[in-house]
Short mmCIF file of C-alpha atoms and ligand atoms in Angstrom, two decimals:
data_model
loop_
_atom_site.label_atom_id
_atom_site.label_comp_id
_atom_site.label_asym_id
_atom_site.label_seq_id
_atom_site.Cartn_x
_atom_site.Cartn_y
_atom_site.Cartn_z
CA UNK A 1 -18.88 157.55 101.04
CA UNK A 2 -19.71 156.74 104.95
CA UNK A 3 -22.18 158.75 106.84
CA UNK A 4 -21.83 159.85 109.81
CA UNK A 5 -24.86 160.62 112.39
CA UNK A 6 -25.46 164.83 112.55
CA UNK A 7 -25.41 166.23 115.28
CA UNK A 8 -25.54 170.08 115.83
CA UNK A 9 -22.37 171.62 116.30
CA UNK A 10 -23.58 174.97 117.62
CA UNK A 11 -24.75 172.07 121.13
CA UNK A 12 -21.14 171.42 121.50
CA UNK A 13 -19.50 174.55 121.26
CA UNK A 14 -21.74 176.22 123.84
CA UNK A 15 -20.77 173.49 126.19
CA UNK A 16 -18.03 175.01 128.56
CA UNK A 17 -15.79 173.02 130.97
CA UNK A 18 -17.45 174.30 133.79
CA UNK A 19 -20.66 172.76 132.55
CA UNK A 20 -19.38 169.06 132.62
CA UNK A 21 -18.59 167.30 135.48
CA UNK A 22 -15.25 165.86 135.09
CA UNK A 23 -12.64 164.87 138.18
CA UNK A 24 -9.67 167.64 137.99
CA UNK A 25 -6.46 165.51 137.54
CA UNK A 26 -3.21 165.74 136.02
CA UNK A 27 -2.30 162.99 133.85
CA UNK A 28 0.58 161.52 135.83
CA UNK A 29 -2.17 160.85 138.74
CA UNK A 30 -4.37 158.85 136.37
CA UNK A 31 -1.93 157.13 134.80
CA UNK A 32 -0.88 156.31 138.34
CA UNK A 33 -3.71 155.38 139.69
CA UNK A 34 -5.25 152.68 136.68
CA UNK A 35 -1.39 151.23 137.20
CA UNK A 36 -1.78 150.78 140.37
CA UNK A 37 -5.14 149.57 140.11
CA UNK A 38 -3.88 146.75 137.69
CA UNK A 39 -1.21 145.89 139.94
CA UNK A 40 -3.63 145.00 142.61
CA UNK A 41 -5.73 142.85 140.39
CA UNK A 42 -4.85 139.26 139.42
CA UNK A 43 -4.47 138.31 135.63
CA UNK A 44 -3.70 135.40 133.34
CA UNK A 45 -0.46 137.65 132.41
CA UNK A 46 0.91 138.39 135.76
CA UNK A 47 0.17 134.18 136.55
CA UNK A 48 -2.06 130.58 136.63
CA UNK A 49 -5.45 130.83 136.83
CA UNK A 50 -7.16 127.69 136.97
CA UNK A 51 -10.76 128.95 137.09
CA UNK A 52 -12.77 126.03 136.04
CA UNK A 53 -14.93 126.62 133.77
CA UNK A 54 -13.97 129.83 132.86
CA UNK A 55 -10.87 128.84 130.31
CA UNK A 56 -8.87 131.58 131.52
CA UNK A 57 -6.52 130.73 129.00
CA UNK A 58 -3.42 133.42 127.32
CA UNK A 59 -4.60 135.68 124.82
CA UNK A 60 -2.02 136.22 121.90
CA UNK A 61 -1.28 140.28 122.01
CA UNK A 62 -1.39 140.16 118.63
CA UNK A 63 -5.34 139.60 118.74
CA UNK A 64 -5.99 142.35 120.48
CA UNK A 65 -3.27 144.45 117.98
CA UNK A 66 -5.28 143.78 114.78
CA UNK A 67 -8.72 144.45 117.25
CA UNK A 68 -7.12 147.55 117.58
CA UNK A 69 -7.18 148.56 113.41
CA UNK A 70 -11.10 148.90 113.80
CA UNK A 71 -11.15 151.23 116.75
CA UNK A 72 -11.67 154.32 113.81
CA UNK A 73 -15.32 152.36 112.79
CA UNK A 74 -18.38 154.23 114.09
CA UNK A 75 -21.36 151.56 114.92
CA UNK A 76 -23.13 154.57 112.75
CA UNK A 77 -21.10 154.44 109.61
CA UNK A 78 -24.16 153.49 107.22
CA UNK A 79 -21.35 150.85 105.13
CA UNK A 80 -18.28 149.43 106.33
CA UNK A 81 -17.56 146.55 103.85
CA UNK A 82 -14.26 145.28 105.51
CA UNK A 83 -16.71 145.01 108.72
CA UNK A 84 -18.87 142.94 107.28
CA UNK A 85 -17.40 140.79 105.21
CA UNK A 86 -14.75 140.05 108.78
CA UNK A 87 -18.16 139.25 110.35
CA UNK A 88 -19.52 137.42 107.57
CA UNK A 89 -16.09 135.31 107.32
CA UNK A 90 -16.40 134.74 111.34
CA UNK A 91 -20.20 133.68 110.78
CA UNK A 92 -18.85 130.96 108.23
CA UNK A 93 -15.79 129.83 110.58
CA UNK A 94 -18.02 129.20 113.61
CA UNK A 95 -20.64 127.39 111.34
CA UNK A 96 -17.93 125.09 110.21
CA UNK A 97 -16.08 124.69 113.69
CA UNK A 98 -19.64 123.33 115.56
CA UNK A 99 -21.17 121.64 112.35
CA UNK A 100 -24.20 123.77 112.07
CA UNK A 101 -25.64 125.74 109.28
CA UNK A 102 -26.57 129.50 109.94
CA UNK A 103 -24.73 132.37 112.84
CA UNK A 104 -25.61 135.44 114.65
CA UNK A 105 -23.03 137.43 116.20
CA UNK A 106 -24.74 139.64 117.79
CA UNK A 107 -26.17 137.94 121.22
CA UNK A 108 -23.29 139.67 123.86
CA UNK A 109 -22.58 136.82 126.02
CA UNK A 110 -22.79 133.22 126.78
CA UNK A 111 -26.03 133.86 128.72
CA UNK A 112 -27.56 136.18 126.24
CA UNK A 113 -26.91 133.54 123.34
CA UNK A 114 -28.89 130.80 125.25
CA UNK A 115 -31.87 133.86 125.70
CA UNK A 116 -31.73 134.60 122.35
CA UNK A 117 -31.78 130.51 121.11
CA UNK A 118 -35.07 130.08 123.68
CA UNK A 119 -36.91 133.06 122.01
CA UNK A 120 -36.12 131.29 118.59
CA UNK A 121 -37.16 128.13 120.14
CA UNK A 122 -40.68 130.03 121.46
CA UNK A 123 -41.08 131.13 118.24
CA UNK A 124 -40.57 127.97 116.28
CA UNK A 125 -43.10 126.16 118.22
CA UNK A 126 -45.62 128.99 118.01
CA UNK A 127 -45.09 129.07 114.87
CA UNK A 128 -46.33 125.33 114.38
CA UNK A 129 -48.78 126.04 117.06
CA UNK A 130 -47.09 123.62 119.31
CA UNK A 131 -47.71 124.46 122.86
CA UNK A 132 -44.51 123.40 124.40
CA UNK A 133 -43.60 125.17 127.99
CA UNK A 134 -40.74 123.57 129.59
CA UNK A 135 -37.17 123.33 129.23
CA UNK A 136 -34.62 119.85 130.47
CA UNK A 137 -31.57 121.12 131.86
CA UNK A 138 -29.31 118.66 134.01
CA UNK A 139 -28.51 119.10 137.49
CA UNK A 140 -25.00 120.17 136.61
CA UNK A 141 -25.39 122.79 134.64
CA UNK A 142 -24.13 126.54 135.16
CA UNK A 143 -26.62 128.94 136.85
CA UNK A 144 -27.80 130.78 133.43
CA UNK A 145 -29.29 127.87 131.72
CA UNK A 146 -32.12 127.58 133.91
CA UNK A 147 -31.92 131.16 134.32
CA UNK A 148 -32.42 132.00 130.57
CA UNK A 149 -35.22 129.50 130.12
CA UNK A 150 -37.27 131.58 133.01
CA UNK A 151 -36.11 134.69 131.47
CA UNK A 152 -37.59 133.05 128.10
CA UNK A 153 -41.18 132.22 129.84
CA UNK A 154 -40.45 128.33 130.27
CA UNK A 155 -40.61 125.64 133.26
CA UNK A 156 -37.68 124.01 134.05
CA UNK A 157 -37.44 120.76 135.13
CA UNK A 158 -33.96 119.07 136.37
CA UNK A 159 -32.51 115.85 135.06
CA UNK A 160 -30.21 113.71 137.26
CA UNK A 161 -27.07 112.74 137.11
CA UNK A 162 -25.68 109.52 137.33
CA UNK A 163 -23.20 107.98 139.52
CA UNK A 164 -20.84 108.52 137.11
CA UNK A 165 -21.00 112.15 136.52
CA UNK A 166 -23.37 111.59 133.14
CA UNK A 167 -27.20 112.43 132.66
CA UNK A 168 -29.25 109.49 133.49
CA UNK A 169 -31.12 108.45 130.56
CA UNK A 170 -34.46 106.79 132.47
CA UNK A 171 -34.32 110.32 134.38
CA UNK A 172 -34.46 112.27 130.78
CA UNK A 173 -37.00 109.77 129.45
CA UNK A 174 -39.03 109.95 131.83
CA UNK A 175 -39.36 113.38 131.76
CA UNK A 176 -39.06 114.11 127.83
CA UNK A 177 -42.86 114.93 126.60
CA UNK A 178 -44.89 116.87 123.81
CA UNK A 179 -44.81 119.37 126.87
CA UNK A 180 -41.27 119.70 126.32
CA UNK A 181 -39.59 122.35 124.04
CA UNK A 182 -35.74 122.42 124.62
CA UNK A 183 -33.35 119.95 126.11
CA UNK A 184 -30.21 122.26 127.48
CA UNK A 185 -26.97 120.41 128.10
CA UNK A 186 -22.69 121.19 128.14
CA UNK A 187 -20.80 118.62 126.91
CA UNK A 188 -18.26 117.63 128.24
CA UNK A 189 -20.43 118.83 131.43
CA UNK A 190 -19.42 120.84 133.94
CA UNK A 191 -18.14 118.00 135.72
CA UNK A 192 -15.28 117.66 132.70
CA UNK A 193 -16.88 114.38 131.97
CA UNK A 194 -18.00 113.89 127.84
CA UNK A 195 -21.43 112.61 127.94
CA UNK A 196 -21.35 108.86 126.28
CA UNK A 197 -24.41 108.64 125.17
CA UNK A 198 -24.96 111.99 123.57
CA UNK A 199 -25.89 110.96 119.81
CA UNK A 200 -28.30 108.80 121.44
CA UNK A 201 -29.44 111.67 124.11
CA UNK A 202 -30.02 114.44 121.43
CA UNK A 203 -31.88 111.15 118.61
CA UNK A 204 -34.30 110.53 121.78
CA UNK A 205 -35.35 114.22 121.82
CA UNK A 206 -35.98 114.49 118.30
CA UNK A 207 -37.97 111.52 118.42
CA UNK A 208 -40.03 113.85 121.28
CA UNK A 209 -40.19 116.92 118.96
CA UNK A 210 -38.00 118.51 121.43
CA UNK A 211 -34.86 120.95 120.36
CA UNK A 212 -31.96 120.66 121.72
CA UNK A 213 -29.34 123.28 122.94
CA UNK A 214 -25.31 122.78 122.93
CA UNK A 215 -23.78 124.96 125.55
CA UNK A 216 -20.78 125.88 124.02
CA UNK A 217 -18.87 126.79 126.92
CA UNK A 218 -16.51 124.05 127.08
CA UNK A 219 -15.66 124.43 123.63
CA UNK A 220 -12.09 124.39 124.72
CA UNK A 221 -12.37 120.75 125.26
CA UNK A 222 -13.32 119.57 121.85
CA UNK A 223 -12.58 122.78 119.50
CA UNK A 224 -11.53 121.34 116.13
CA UNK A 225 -12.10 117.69 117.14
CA UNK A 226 -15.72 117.27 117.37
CA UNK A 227 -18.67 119.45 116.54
CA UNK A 228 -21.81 119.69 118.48
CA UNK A 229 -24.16 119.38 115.14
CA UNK A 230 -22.67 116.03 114.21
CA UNK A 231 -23.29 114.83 118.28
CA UNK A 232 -27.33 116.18 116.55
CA UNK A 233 -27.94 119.52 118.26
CA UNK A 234 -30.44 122.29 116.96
CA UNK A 235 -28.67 125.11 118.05
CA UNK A 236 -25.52 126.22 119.63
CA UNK A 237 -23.91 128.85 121.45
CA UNK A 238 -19.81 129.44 121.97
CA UNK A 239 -18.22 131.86 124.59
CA UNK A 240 -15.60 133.99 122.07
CA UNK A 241 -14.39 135.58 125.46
CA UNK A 242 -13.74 131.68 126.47
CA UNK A 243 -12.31 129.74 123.76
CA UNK A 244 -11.56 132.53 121.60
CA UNK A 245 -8.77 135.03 122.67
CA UNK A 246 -10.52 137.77 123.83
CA UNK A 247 -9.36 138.63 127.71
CA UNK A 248 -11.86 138.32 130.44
CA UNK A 249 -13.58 139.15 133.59
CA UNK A 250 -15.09 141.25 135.86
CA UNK A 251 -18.03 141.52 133.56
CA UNK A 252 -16.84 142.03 130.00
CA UNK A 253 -17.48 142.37 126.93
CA UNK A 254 -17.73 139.08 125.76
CA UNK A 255 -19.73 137.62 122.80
CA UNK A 256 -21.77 134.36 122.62
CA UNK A 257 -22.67 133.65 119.17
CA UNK A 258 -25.46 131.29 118.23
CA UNK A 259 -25.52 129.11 115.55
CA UNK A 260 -28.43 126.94 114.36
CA UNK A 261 -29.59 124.47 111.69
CA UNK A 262 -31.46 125.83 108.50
CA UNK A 263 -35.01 125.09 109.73
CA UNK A 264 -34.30 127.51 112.14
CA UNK A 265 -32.23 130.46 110.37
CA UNK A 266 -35.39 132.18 110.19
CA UNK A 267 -36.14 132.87 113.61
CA UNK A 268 -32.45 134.54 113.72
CA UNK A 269 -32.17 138.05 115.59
CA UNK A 270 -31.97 140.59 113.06
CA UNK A 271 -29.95 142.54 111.46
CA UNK A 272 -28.28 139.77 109.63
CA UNK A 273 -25.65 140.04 107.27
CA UNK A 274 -26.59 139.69 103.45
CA UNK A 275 -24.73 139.71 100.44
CA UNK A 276 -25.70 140.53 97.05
CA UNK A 277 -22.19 141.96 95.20
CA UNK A 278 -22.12 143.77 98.26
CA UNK A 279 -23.17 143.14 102.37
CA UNK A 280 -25.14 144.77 103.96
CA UNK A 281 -27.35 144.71 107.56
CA UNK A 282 -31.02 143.13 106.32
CA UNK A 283 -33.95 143.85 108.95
CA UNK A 284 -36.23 142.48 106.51
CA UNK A 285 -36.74 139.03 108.00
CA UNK A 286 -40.37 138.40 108.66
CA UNK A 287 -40.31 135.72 110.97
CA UNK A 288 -37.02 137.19 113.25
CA UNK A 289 -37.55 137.52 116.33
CA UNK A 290 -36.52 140.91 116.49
CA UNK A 291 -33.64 142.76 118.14
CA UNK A 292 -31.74 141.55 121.01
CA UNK A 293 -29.42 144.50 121.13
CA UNK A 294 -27.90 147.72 119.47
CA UNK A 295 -25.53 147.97 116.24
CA UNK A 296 -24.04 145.23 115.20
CA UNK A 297 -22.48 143.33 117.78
CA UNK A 298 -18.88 143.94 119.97
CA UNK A 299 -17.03 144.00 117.06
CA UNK A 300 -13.26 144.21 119.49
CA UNK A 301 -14.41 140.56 120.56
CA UNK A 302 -15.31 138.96 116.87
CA UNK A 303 -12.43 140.18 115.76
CA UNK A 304 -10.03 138.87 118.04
CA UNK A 305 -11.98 135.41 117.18
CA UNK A 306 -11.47 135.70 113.88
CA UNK A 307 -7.57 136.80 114.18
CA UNK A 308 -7.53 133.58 116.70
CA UNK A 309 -9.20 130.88 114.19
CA UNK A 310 -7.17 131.95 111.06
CA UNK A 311 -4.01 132.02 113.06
CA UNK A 312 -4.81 128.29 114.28
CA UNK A 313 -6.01 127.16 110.65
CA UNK A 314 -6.61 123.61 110.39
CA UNK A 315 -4.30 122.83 113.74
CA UNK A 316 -6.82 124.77 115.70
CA UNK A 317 -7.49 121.05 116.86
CA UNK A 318 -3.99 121.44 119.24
CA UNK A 319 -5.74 123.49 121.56
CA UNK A 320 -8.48 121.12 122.57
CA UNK A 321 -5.74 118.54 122.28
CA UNK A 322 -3.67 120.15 124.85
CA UNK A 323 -6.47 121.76 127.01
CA UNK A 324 -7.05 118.39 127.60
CA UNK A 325 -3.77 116.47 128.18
CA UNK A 326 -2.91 119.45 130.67
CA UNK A 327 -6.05 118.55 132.13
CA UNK A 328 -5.62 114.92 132.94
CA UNK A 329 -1.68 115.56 133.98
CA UNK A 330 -2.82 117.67 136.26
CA UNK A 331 -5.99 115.52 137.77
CA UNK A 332 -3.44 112.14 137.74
CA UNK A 333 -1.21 114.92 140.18
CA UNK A 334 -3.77 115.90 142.53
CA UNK A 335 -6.27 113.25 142.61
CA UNK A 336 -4.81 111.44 145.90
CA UNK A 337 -5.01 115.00 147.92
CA UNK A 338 -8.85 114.97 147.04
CA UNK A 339 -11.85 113.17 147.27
CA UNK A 340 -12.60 112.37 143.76
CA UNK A 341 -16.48 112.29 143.32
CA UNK A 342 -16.84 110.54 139.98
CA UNK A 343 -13.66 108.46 139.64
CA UNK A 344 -13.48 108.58 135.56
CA UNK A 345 -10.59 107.52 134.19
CA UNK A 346 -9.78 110.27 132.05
CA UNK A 347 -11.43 114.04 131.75
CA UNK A 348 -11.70 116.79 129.46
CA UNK A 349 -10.37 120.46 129.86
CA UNK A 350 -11.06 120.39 133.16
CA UNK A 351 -12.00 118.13 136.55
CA UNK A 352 -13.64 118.50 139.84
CA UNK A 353 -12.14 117.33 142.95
CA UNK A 354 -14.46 117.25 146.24
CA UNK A 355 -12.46 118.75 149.46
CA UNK A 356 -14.59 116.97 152.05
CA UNK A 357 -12.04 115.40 153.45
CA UNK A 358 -10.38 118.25 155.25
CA UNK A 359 -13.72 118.65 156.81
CA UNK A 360 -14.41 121.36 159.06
CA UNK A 361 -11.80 123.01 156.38
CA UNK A 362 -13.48 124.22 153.66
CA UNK A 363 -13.09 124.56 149.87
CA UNK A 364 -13.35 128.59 150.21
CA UNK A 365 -10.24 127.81 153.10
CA UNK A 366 -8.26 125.92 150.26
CA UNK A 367 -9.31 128.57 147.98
CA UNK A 368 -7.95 131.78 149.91
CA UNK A 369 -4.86 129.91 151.16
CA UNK A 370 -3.82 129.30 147.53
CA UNK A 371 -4.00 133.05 146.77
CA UNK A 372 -1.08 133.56 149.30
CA UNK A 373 0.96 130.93 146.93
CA UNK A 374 0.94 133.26 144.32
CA UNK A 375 -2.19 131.77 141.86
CA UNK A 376 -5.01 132.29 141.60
CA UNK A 377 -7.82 129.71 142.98
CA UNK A 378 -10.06 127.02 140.87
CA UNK A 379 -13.15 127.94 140.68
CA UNK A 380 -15.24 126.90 144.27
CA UNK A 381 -18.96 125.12 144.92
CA UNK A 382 -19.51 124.67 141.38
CA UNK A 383 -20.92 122.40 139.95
CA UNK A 384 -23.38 122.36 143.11
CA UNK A 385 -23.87 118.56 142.71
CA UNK A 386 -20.53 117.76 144.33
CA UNK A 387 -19.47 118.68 148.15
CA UNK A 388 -16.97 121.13 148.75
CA UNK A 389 -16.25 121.42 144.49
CA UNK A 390 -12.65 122.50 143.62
CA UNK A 391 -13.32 122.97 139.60
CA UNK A 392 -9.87 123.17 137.85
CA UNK A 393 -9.25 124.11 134.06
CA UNK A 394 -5.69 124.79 133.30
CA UNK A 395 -6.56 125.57 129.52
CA UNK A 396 -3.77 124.40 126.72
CA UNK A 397 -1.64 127.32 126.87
CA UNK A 398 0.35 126.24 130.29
CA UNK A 399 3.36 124.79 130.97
CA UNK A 400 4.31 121.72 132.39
CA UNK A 401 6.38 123.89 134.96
CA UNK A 402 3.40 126.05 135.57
CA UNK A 403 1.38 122.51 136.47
CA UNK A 404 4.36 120.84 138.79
CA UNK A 405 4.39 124.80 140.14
CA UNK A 406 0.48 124.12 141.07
CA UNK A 407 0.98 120.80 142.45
CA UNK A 408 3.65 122.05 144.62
CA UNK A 409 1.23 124.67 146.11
CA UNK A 410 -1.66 122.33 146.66
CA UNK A 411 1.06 120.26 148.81
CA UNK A 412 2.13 123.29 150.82
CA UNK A 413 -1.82 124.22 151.50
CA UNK A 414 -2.27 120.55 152.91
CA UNK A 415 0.43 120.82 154.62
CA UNK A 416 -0.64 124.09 156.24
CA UNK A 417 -3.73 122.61 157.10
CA UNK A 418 -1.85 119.58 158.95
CA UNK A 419 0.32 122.15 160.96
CA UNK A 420 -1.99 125.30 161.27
CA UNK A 421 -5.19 125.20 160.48
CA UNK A 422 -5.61 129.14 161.36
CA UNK A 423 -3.68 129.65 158.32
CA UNK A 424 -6.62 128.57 156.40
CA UNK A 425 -9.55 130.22 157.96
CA UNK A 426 -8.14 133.00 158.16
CA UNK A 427 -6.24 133.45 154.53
CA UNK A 428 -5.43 135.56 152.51
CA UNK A 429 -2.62 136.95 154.71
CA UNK A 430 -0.26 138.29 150.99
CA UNK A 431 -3.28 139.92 148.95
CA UNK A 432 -3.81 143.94 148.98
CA UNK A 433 -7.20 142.95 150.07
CA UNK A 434 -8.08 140.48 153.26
CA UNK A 435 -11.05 137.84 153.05
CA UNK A 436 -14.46 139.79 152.46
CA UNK A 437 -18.01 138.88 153.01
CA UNK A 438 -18.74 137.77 149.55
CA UNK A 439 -22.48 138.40 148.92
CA UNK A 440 -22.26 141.87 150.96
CA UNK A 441 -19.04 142.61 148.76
CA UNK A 442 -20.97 141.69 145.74
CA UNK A 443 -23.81 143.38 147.19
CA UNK A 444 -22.47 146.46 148.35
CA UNK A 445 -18.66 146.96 146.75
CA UNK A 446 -17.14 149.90 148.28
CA UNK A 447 -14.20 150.33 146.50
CA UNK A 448 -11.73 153.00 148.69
CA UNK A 449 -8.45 154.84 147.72
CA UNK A 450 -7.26 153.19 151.35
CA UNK A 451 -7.32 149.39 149.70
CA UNK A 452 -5.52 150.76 146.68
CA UNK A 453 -2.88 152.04 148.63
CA UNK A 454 -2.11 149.30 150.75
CA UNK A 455 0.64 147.09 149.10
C1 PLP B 1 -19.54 130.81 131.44
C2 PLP B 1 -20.64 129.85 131.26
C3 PLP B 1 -21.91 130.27 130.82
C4 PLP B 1 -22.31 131.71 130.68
O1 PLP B 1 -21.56 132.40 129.77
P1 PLP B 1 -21.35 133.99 129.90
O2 PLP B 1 -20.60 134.31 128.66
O3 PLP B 1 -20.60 134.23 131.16
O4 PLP B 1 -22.72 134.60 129.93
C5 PLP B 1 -22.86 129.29 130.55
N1 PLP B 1 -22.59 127.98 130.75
C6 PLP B 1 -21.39 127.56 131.21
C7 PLP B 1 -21.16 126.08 131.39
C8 PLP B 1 -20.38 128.47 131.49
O5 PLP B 1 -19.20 128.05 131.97
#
């Protein structure tokens, strides 16, 4: 039998209406006013979204159906077999898929994985009374890698990148040390471009003592093809919101799993899932570092991942496959509108594109003009290494009508810039909502009922 947690009933029964504060409305308005909410918002179901980086990819409904099936499981109940044995069959399928040996599911997002892997990395070296105080991460990595390793207590020191979009290896020797405890890195980068030399990258950091760090957020490109312990990484973490069906943005909830190799399993956050006849949560791990968060992890999100990988099977390899041919039809279509900063001659899941040569037009112009075409834009000034960044991902599940579609609208924004360049500065003209100041928006959001009803 399952357990509940008690609480008194006598506290809710003397609760009256009156004494909680809850908006009067009649159904009808509230189911009227979330539509109309989602009809102002842009999604990967209503059309493109080519946010690089981001793999805004379709998520099969059916995911989210057999998601639904666990909605009746408190994080309380004291056993929930089915639970755990989904969790412990996810655990195996992501240990397989990057080539690593041991998973915790519980670290919430991409960011929180690579916060939990430094604490395991801290501990590791205290552990061996190393003192090691400073994490490598390239110059084109995404904002929470250096972020995490501050978070975590460590330096960080930059490594260049080359002229051709890679990390430069007398840049990374140079600065490899016995001060050095992690070496961070995406591959393929952020850039779309899959790092050559990475066997011998992650070999020269073991020769250092140094760990090294997969981040697994361009997973898309290489799911089922390669696996980030055979390029010789430590530890690992994947974006399930990202590569793995579960719909996203505006904040959540996500899941970035870790994985790690058995020196490490350790160190893992606790509770981790044992079996013995039967699982069962174990917070008897003396050398964990702890808890990173409540229950057991956002169980909606691992199970849509685990729905997505079984579906998939052994062709889960197609949708790197096609990520990455969309990816390179696409590029070969709008590579002679753009300034192309790295001139490779293929790319992975996605590529960057440099608009400096619409100059004093700006990426954010391109951007906001494209919204008025009906899709949504790439993603802008990221990676910060390349001037006036368009970063474009069309993920696998888009059609080669979709991509023409795309092309088409690039064509008509040049074209708007050759005839009226007002139409640009001054874009979006077709969205419910006009250009805003971005940091104060972000800053100070003020949502009002007059946006929402302004069609
Ligand atoms: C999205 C992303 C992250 C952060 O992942 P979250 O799940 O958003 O925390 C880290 N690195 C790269 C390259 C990313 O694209």
């Amino acid at each position: 039998m399952t357990n509940y947690i008690e609480f008194s009933k006598e506290d809710v029964c003397s609760l009256e209406r009156k004494d909680i504060d809850i908006p009067d409305f009649s159904e009808l308005e509230v189911v009227r006013y979330f539509t109309n909410l989602s009809r102002i918002n842009w999604a990967v179901d209503v059309g493109f979204y080519p946010l690089g980086s981001c793999t805004m990819k379709y998520n099969p409904k059916i995911n989210d159906f057999i998601a639904n099936k666990f909605n009746d499981f408190h994080p309380y109940l004291d056993d929930a077999q089915p639970i755990l044995e989904l969790l412990k069959k996810l655990e195996h399928s992501i240990a397989y898929l990057v080539g690593l040996d041991a998973v915790s599911l519980l670290p919430a997002a991409g960011a929180q994985g690579e916060y939990t892997a430094l604490l395991i990395a801290k501990k590791y070296f205290n552990t061996k009374s190393e003192l090691r105080d400073t994490v490598l991460i390239p110059d084109s990595a995404h904002g929470t890698n250096p972020a995490s390793a501050s978070m975590a207590g460590f330096n960080v020191i930059t490594i260049k990148s080359n002229n051709q979009g890679q990390i430069d290896i007398d840049d990374l020797k140079n600065k490899l040390g016995s001060h050095v405890a992690v070496f961070m890195i995406t591959n393929p980068n952020t850039l779309g471009i899959y790092e050559k030399n990475i066997e011998d990258i992650t070999r020269l950091c073991r020769d250092y003592g140094v760990l090294t760090y997969y981040d697994g957020a361009n997973f898309n490109a290489i799911i089922g093809k390669l696996r980030p312990g055979d390029m010789g990484f430590d530890m690992v973490h994947l974006n399930l919101h990202k590569t793995f069906s579960t719909p996203h943005g505006s904040g959540g909830p996500g899941a970035g799993p870790i994985a790690v190799r058995e020196f490490l399993k350790r160190f893992l956050p606790v509770p981790v899932i044992s079996y013995n006849g039967k699982y069962r949560l174990d917070f008897d791990l003396p050398d964990s570092i702890g808890m990173i968060r409540d229950f057991w992890g956002n169980i909606g999100v691992l199970v849509r991942a685990l729905a997505y990988i079984l579906s998939y099977g052994k062709d889960i390899r197609k949708v790197s496959e096609f990520a990455v041919l969309n990816a390179n039809y696409l590029r070969k279509r709008l590579k002679d509108y753009f300034v192309d900063p790295y001139d490779q001659e293929f790319c992975a899941h996605e590529f960057v594109l440099s608009a400096s040569n619409y100059k004093p037009i700006k990426a954010m112009d391109i951007a906001k003009r494209m919204l008025d075409y009906n899709v949504h834009s790439p993603t802008t000034y990221f990676p910060l290494i390349v001037e006036e960044a368009l970063m474009i991902e069309p993920t696998e599940t888009e059609t080669i009508h979709t991509l023409d579609h795309f092309v088409e609208v690039v064509k008509s924004v040049v074209n708007d810039i050759n005839t009226d360049p007002s139409l640009l500065t001054e874009a979006p003209f077709n969205t419910p909502v006009g250009r805003v100041n971005d940091a104060l928006a972000s800053r100070e959001p003020k949502p009002t009922k007059k946006s929402l009803n302004k069609e």
